[in-house]
Amino acid sequence: MTKIEINGASLAYDDLGSGTPVVLLHAGIADRRMWREQLPALAARHRVIALDLRGYGDSELPAAPFAHHDDVVGLLDALGLPQAALVGCSFGGAVAIDTALAYPQRVGALALFGTAVGGNEWSEETNDLWEELVGDTDPDDFAASAAGEVRFWVVGPGRRPEDVDPALIRFAEEMDRRALAAERALSAVDVIELDPPAIERLGELRLPVLVTAGAADVPDIGRLADRIAAEVPGAVRLPDLPDAGHLLPLERPDAANAALLHFLG
């Protein structure tokens, strides 16, 4: 792990390999450790940087307004990288899209796994699924909240917890407990969003885009992948990966790595 001062915050990242740079941006229920299977695989051909977004993992959260997409470009500046491919999962995918919209000259390609998109509204179906699978949890009980979020996102509505590797569930819950603390701290800070939001601007993206999702993820995620593929000129939509939930790169690393290595060339 390395720490670096970016826009007034100390951010943590891992940096492996050499070659064309690739920045990995984690899900909102995780931190940079979710990319543990991608780092060595991609580092054989690329310089791979896995960042803890501000407030998450080992990165700090000063009490000052900021934008995650500014931090990503600040990292590129600090490392002397004119451009990088961005790989994002879930919330990290939303940050990657925002970065490409705000700084189009700095992003060479986007690879999006189970991505969120800034400004998207979840469907009533998703809200109903949450009530069915999780229900009410005590927001002060991070362990119970993390267990509920992992049941919803990592296991998914079409699987049972016993269908999923228990080690994956334990690791996801451990990451999510830390992420929930980060989200609470972030709620007290002014996090600057794109205006208008990315969901209204997908057609502005003019770069290679790869998008896919886990077949066991909540249906809204697959629909978002379909929308990106429909609205981004030339985007490549891979089929949903069977027996994979929201943390697809962590759960099915061989398939994710093969797709990334092919896409990144």
Tab-separated table of C-alpha atoms in Angstrom:
chain	number	residue	atom	x	y	z
A	1	MET	CA	0.000	0.000	0.000
A	2	THR	CA	1.094	3.543	-0.824
A	3	LYS	CA	-0.441	6.784	0.420
A	4	ILE	CA	-0.432	10.048	-1.492
A	5	GLU	CA	-1.811	13.530	-0.901
A	6	ILE	CA	-4.560	14.300	-3.425
A	7	ASN	CA	-6.687	17.458	-3.247
A	8	GLY	CA	-5.996	17.810	0.453
A	9	ALA	CA	-6.668	14.182	1.392
A	10	SER	CA	-4.326	11.252	1.971
A	11	LEU	CA	-5.495	8.488	-0.364
A	12	ALA	CA	-4.346	4.848	-0.293
A	13	TYR	CA	-3.647	2.738	-3.352
A	14	ASP	CA	-1.818	-0.355	-4.597
A	15	ASP	CA	0.421	0.019	-7.663
A	16	LEU	CA	1.720	-3.011	-9.576
A	17	GLY	CA	3.246	-3.766	-12.953
A	18	SER	CA	4.247	-1.566	-15.853
A	19	GLY	CA	2.786	-0.617	-19.199
A	20	THR	CA	-0.414	1.203	-20.101
A	21	PRO	CA	-2.074	2.388	-16.875
A	22	VAL	CA	-5.339	0.969	-15.529
A	23	VAL	CA	-7.098	2.343	-12.441
A	24	LEU	CA	-9.463	0.060	-10.505
A	25	LEU	CA	-12.374	1.695	-8.627
A	26	HIS	CA	-14.184	-0.381	-6.004
A	27	ALA	CA	-17.858	-0.892	-5.201
A	28	GLY	CA	-19.570	1.148	-2.495
A	29	ILE	CA	-19.900	-1.974	-0.331
A	30	ALA	CA	-16.177	-2.695	-0.610
A	31	ASP	CA	-12.717	-1.150	-0.845
A	32	ARG	CA	-9.662	-1.652	-3.037
A	33	ARG	CA	-9.189	-5.196	-1.703
A	34	MET	CA	-12.062	-6.388	-3.908
A	35	TRP	CA	-9.570	-6.254	-6.814
A	36	ARG	CA	-7.121	-8.693	-5.219
A	37	GLU	CA	-7.551	-11.191	-8.078
A	38	GLN	CA	-7.261	-8.558	-10.823
A	39	LEU	CA	-4.058	-6.878	-9.648
A	40	PRO	CA	-1.626	-9.721	-10.408
A	41	ALA	CA	-3.451	-10.808	-13.560
A	42	LEU	CA	-3.472	-7.352	-15.141
A	43	ALA	CA	-0.008	-6.375	-13.888
A	44	ALA	CA	1.547	-8.833	-16.339
A	45	ARG	CA	0.697	-6.346	-19.120
A	46	HIS	CA	-0.302	-3.084	-17.458
A	47	ARG	CA	0.500	-0.691	-14.657
A	48	VAL	CA	-2.450	-1.401	-12.368
A	49	ILE	CA	-3.525	0.990	-9.628
A	50	ALA	CA	-6.264	0.016	-7.154
A	51	LEU	CA	-7.484	3.102	-5.312
A	52	ASP	CA	-9.376	3.440	-2.047
A	53	LEU	CA	-11.828	6.235	-2.820
A	54	ARG	CA	-11.870	9.072	-0.303
A	55	GLY	CA	-13.267	7.924	3.042
A	56	TYR	CA	-13.093	4.214	2.155
A	57	GLY	CA	-10.540	1.614	3.186
A	58	ASP	CA	-7.279	3.285	4.174
A	59	SER	CA	-8.051	6.663	2.568
A	60	GLU	CA	-8.807	9.725	4.673
A	61	LEU	CA	-11.875	11.977	4.667
A	62	PRO	CA	-11.112	15.601	5.529
A	63	ALA	CA	-14.182	17.705	6.290
A	64	ALA	CA	-14.064	19.685	3.034
A	65	PRO	CA	-16.129	19.571	-0.172
A	66	PHE	CA	-14.741	17.294	-2.886
A	67	ALA	CA	-15.652	15.199	-5.919
A	68	HIS	CA	-14.568	11.585	-6.343
A	69	HIS	CA	-13.903	12.181	-10.057
A	70	ASP	CA	-11.556	15.049	-9.169
A	71	ASP	CA	-9.655	12.688	-6.873
A	72	VAL	CA	-9.231	10.122	-9.670
A	73	VAL	CA	-7.722	12.744	-11.980
A	74	GLY	CA	-5.687	14.126	-9.088
A	75	LEU	CA	-4.173	10.673	-8.677
A	76	LEU	CA	-3.299	10.563	-12.385
A	77	ASP	CA	-1.686	13.992	-12.069
A	78	ALA	CA	0.324	12.983	-9.002
A	79	LEU	CA	1.593	9.847	-10.747
A	80	GLY	CA	2.411	11.714	-13.965
A	81	LEU	CA	-0.117	9.777	-16.036
A	82	PRO	CA	-1.709	11.749	-18.887
A	83	GLN	CA	-4.405	9.114	-19.378
A	84	ALA	CA	-5.608	5.777	-17.989
A	85	ALA	CA	-8.257	3.161	-18.556
A	86	LEU	CA	-10.742	3.038	-15.677
A	87	VAL	CA	-12.278	-0.191	-14.411
A	88	GLY	CA	-15.209	0.196	-12.027
A	89	CYS	CA	-17.633	-1.997	-10.137
A	90	SER	CA	-20.963	-0.642	-8.852
A	91	PHE	CA	-20.322	2.775	-7.243
A	92	GLY	CA	-16.772	2.673	-8.608
A	93	GLY	CA	-18.257	2.339	-12.071
A	94	ALA	CA	-20.353	5.448	-11.456
A	95	VAL	CA	-17.200	7.330	-10.425
A	96	ALA	CA	-15.430	6.051	-13.552
A	97	ILE	CA	-18.277	7.282	-15.787
A	98	ASP	CA	-18.305	10.663	-14.038
A	99	THR	CA	-14.542	10.965	-14.524
A	100	ALA	CA	-14.836	10.209	-18.229
A	101	LEU	CA	-17.554	12.853	-18.597
A	102	ALA	CA	-15.773	15.517	-16.538
A	103	TYR	CA	-12.290	14.824	-17.951
A	104	PRO	CA	-12.755	13.106	-21.320
A	105	GLN	CA	-9.144	13.615	-22.373
A	106	ARG	CA	-7.849	11.757	-19.290
A	107	VAL	CA	-9.794	8.490	-19.688
A	108	GLY	CA	-8.846	6.120	-22.505
A	109	ALA	CA	-11.415	3.370	-21.887
A	110	LEU	CA	-14.082	2.267	-19.416
A	111	ALA	CA	-14.728	-1.293	-18.223
A	112	LEU	CA	-17.835	-1.486	-16.040
A	113	PHE	CA	-18.904	-4.457	-13.911
A	114	GLY	CA	-22.381	-4.330	-12.354
A	115	THR	CA	-22.127	-0.572	-12.544
A	116	ALA	CA	-24.196	2.133	-10.947
A	117	VAL	CA	-24.732	5.429	-12.797
A	118	GLY	CA	-24.946	8.854	-11.202
A	119	GLY	CA	-28.517	10.166	-11.087
A	120	ASN	CA	-30.149	6.772	-11.650
A	121	GLU	CA	-33.281	6.056	-9.620
A	122	TRP	CA	-33.832	2.499	-8.408
A	123	SER	CA	-37.083	0.860	-9.522
A	124	GLU	CA	-39.958	-0.089	-7.253
A	125	GLU	CA	-39.031	-3.710	-7.984
A	126	THR	CA	-35.618	-3.160	-6.399
A	127	ASN	CA	-37.150	-1.445	-3.380
A	128	ASP	CA	-39.611	-4.328	-2.991
A	129	LEU	CA	-36.810	-6.881	-3.272
A	130	TRP	CA	-34.925	-5.074	-0.513
A	131	GLU	CA	-37.966	-5.255	1.765
A	132	GLU	CA	-38.418	-8.936	0.970
A	133	LEU	CA	-34.789	-10.007	1.416
A	134	VAL	CA	-33.508	-7.593	4.063
A	135	GLY	CA	-36.227	-5.431	5.561
A	136	ASP	CA	-35.431	-2.941	8.302
A	137	THR	CA	-32.003	-2.993	9.936
A	138	ASP	CA	-30.583	-0.883	12.741
A	139	PRO	CA	-28.343	1.697	11.030
A	140	ASP	CA	-26.106	1.737	14.102
A	141	ASP	CA	-25.522	-2.021	13.839
A	142	PHE	CA	-22.931	-2.171	11.075
A	143	ALA	CA	-22.615	-5.962	11.335
A	144	ALA	CA	-26.352	-6.528	10.779
A	145	SER	CA	-26.497	-3.877	8.059
A	146	ALA	CA	-23.513	-5.403	6.277
A	147	ALA	CA	-25.064	-8.877	6.471
A	148	GLY	CA	-28.237	-7.481	4.909
A	149	GLU	CA	-26.418	-5.641	2.136
A	150	VAL	CA	-24.306	-8.683	1.299
A	151	ARG	CA	-27.450	-10.852	1.218
A	152	PHE	CA	-29.028	-8.403	-1.215
A	153	TRP	CA	-26.090	-7.519	-3.449
A	154	VAL	CA	-23.515	-10.298	-3.244
A	155	VAL	CA	-25.844	-13.278	-2.923
A	156	GLY	CA	-28.610	-11.661	-4.972
A	157	PRO	CA	-32.359	-12.253	-5.156
A	158	GLY	CA	-32.180	-15.476	-7.167
A	159	ARG	CA	-29.739	-17.363	-4.928
A	160	ARG	CA	-29.633	-18.541	-1.345
A	161	PRO	CA	-26.680	-17.750	0.949
A	162	GLU	CA	-25.736	-21.431	0.965
A	163	ASP	CA	-25.295	-21.237	-2.824
A	164	VAL	CA	-22.373	-18.822	-2.394
A	165	ASP	CA	-18.840	-19.488	-1.135
A	166	PRO	CA	-18.958	-18.728	2.619
A	167	ALA	CA	-15.455	-17.245	2.458
A	168	LEU	CA	-16.695	-14.726	-0.115
A	169	ILE	CA	-19.633	-13.805	2.118
A	170	ARG	CA	-17.350	-13.332	5.153
A	171	PHE	CA	-14.908	-11.164	3.204
A	172	ALA	CA	-17.690	-9.098	1.651
A	173	GLU	CA	-19.286	-8.506	5.046
A	174	GLU	CA	-15.944	-7.436	6.519
A	175	MET	CA	-15.375	-4.943	3.697
A	176	ASP	CA	-18.946	-3.686	3.930
A	177	ARG	CA	-18.748	-3.005	7.648
A	178	ARG	CA	-15.920	-0.579	6.915
A	179	ALA	CA	-17.770	0.829	3.903
A	180	LEU	CA	-20.864	1.549	6.011
A	181	ALA	CA	-18.734	3.571	8.420
A	182	ALA	CA	-17.321	5.423	5.399
A	183	GLU	CA	-20.796	6.171	4.055
A	184	ARG	CA	-21.885	7.580	7.399
A	185	ALA	CA	-18.851	9.870	7.490
A	186	LEU	CA	-19.380	10.877	3.844
A	187	SER	CA	-22.964	11.891	4.610
A	188	ALA	CA	-21.570	14.744	6.715
A	189	VAL	CA	-19.325	16.042	3.908
A	190	ASP	CA	-20.318	17.943	0.772
A	191	VAL	CA	-19.682	15.428	-2.018
A	192	ILE	CA	-19.957	17.260	-5.342
A	193	GLU	CA	-21.908	15.460	-8.069
A	194	LEU	CA	-22.061	16.076	-11.809
A	195	ASP	CA	-24.856	18.410	-12.912
A	196	PRO	CA	-26.596	17.282	-15.048
A	197	PRO	CA	-25.948	13.735	-13.824
A	198	ALA	CA	-24.357	10.958	-15.839
A	199	ILE	CA	-27.629	9.089	-16.427
A	200	GLU	CA	-28.678	11.982	-18.697
A	201	ARG	CA	-25.320	12.180	-20.503
A	202	LEU	CA	-24.327	8.648	-21.499
A	203	GLY	CA	-24.457	9.598	-25.170
A	204	GLU	CA	-21.613	12.075	-24.582
A	205	LEU	CA	-19.133	9.261	-23.924
A	206	ARG	CA	-16.787	8.862	-26.884
A	207	LEU	CA	-14.365	6.142	-25.861
A	208	PRO	CA	-14.236	2.332	-25.794
A	209	VAL	CA	-16.693	1.027	-23.192
A	210	LEU	CA	-17.154	-2.545	-21.966
A	211	VAL	CA	-20.120	-3.295	-19.732
A	212	THR	CA	-21.402	-6.475	-18.102
A	213	ALA	CA	-23.151	-7.690	-14.957
A	214	GLY	CA	-23.617	-10.793	-12.870
A	215	ALA	CA	-26.670	-12.834	-13.779
A	216	ALA	CA	-27.467	-13.210	-10.048
A	217	ASP	CA	-27.383	-9.447	-9.427
A	218	VAL	CA	-30.552	-7.423	-8.892
A	219	PRO	CA	-32.394	-6.881	-12.204
A	220	ASP	CA	-31.882	-3.097	-12.225
A	221	ILE	CA	-28.139	-3.623	-12.634
A	222	GLY	CA	-28.561	-5.634	-15.821
A	223	ARG	CA	-30.985	-3.016	-17.116
A	224	LEU	CA	-28.428	-0.277	-16.466
A	225	ALA	CA	-25.852	-2.265	-18.431
A	226	ASP	CA	-28.369	-2.546	-21.287
A	227	ARG	CA	-29.006	1.202	-21.182
A	228	ILE	CA	-25.299	2.035	-21.285
A	229	ALA	CA	-24.824	-0.289	-24.241
A	230	ALA	CA	-27.781	1.304	-26.041
A	231	GLU	CA	-26.791	4.922	-25.418
A	232	VAL	CA	-22.980	4.898	-25.589
A	233	PRO	CA	-21.827	4.765	-29.216
A	234	GLY	CA	-19.916	1.552	-29.854
A	235	ALA	CA	-20.199	0.176	-26.317
A	236	VAL	CA	-19.644	-3.574	-25.975
A	237	ARG	CA	-22.232	-5.383	-23.855
A	238	LEU	CA	-20.995	-8.772	-22.683
A	239	PRO	CA	-23.641	-11.305	-21.642
A	240	ASP	CA	-24.421	-11.410	-17.944
A	241	LEU	CA	-22.079	-13.835	-16.217
A	242	PRO	CA	-23.900	-16.889	-14.814
A	243	ASP	CA	-23.751	-17.522	-11.066
A	244	ALA	CA	-22.228	-14.149	-10.204
A	245	GLY	CA	-23.620	-11.374	-8.050
A	246	HIS	CA	-22.724	-7.726	-7.572
A	247	LEU	CA	-19.018	-8.223	-6.800
A	248	LEU	CA	-18.479	-10.070	-10.064
A	249	PRO	CA	-14.680	-9.492	-10.341
A	250	LEU	CA	-14.188	-10.939	-6.852
A	251	GLU	CA	-16.579	-13.859	-7.256
A	252	ARG	CA	-15.649	-14.864	-10.831
A	253	PRO	CA	-12.090	-13.566	-11.267
A	254	ASP	CA	-11.097	-15.822	-14.174
A	255	ALA	CA	-13.956	-14.603	-16.351
A	256	ALA	CA	-13.473	-10.968	-15.297
A	257	ASN	CA	-9.729	-11.104	-15.933
A	258	ALA	CA	-10.165	-12.697	-19.348
A	259	ALA	CA	-12.675	-10.017	-20.359
A	260	LEU	CA	-10.435	-7.229	-19.099
A	261	LEU	CA	-7.262	-8.507	-20.739
A	262	HIS	CA	-9.060	-8.886	-24.071
A	263	PHE	CA	-10.726	-5.479	-23.842
A	264	LEU	CA	-7.622	-3.608	-22.705
A	265	GLY	CA	-5.545	-5.224	-25.406
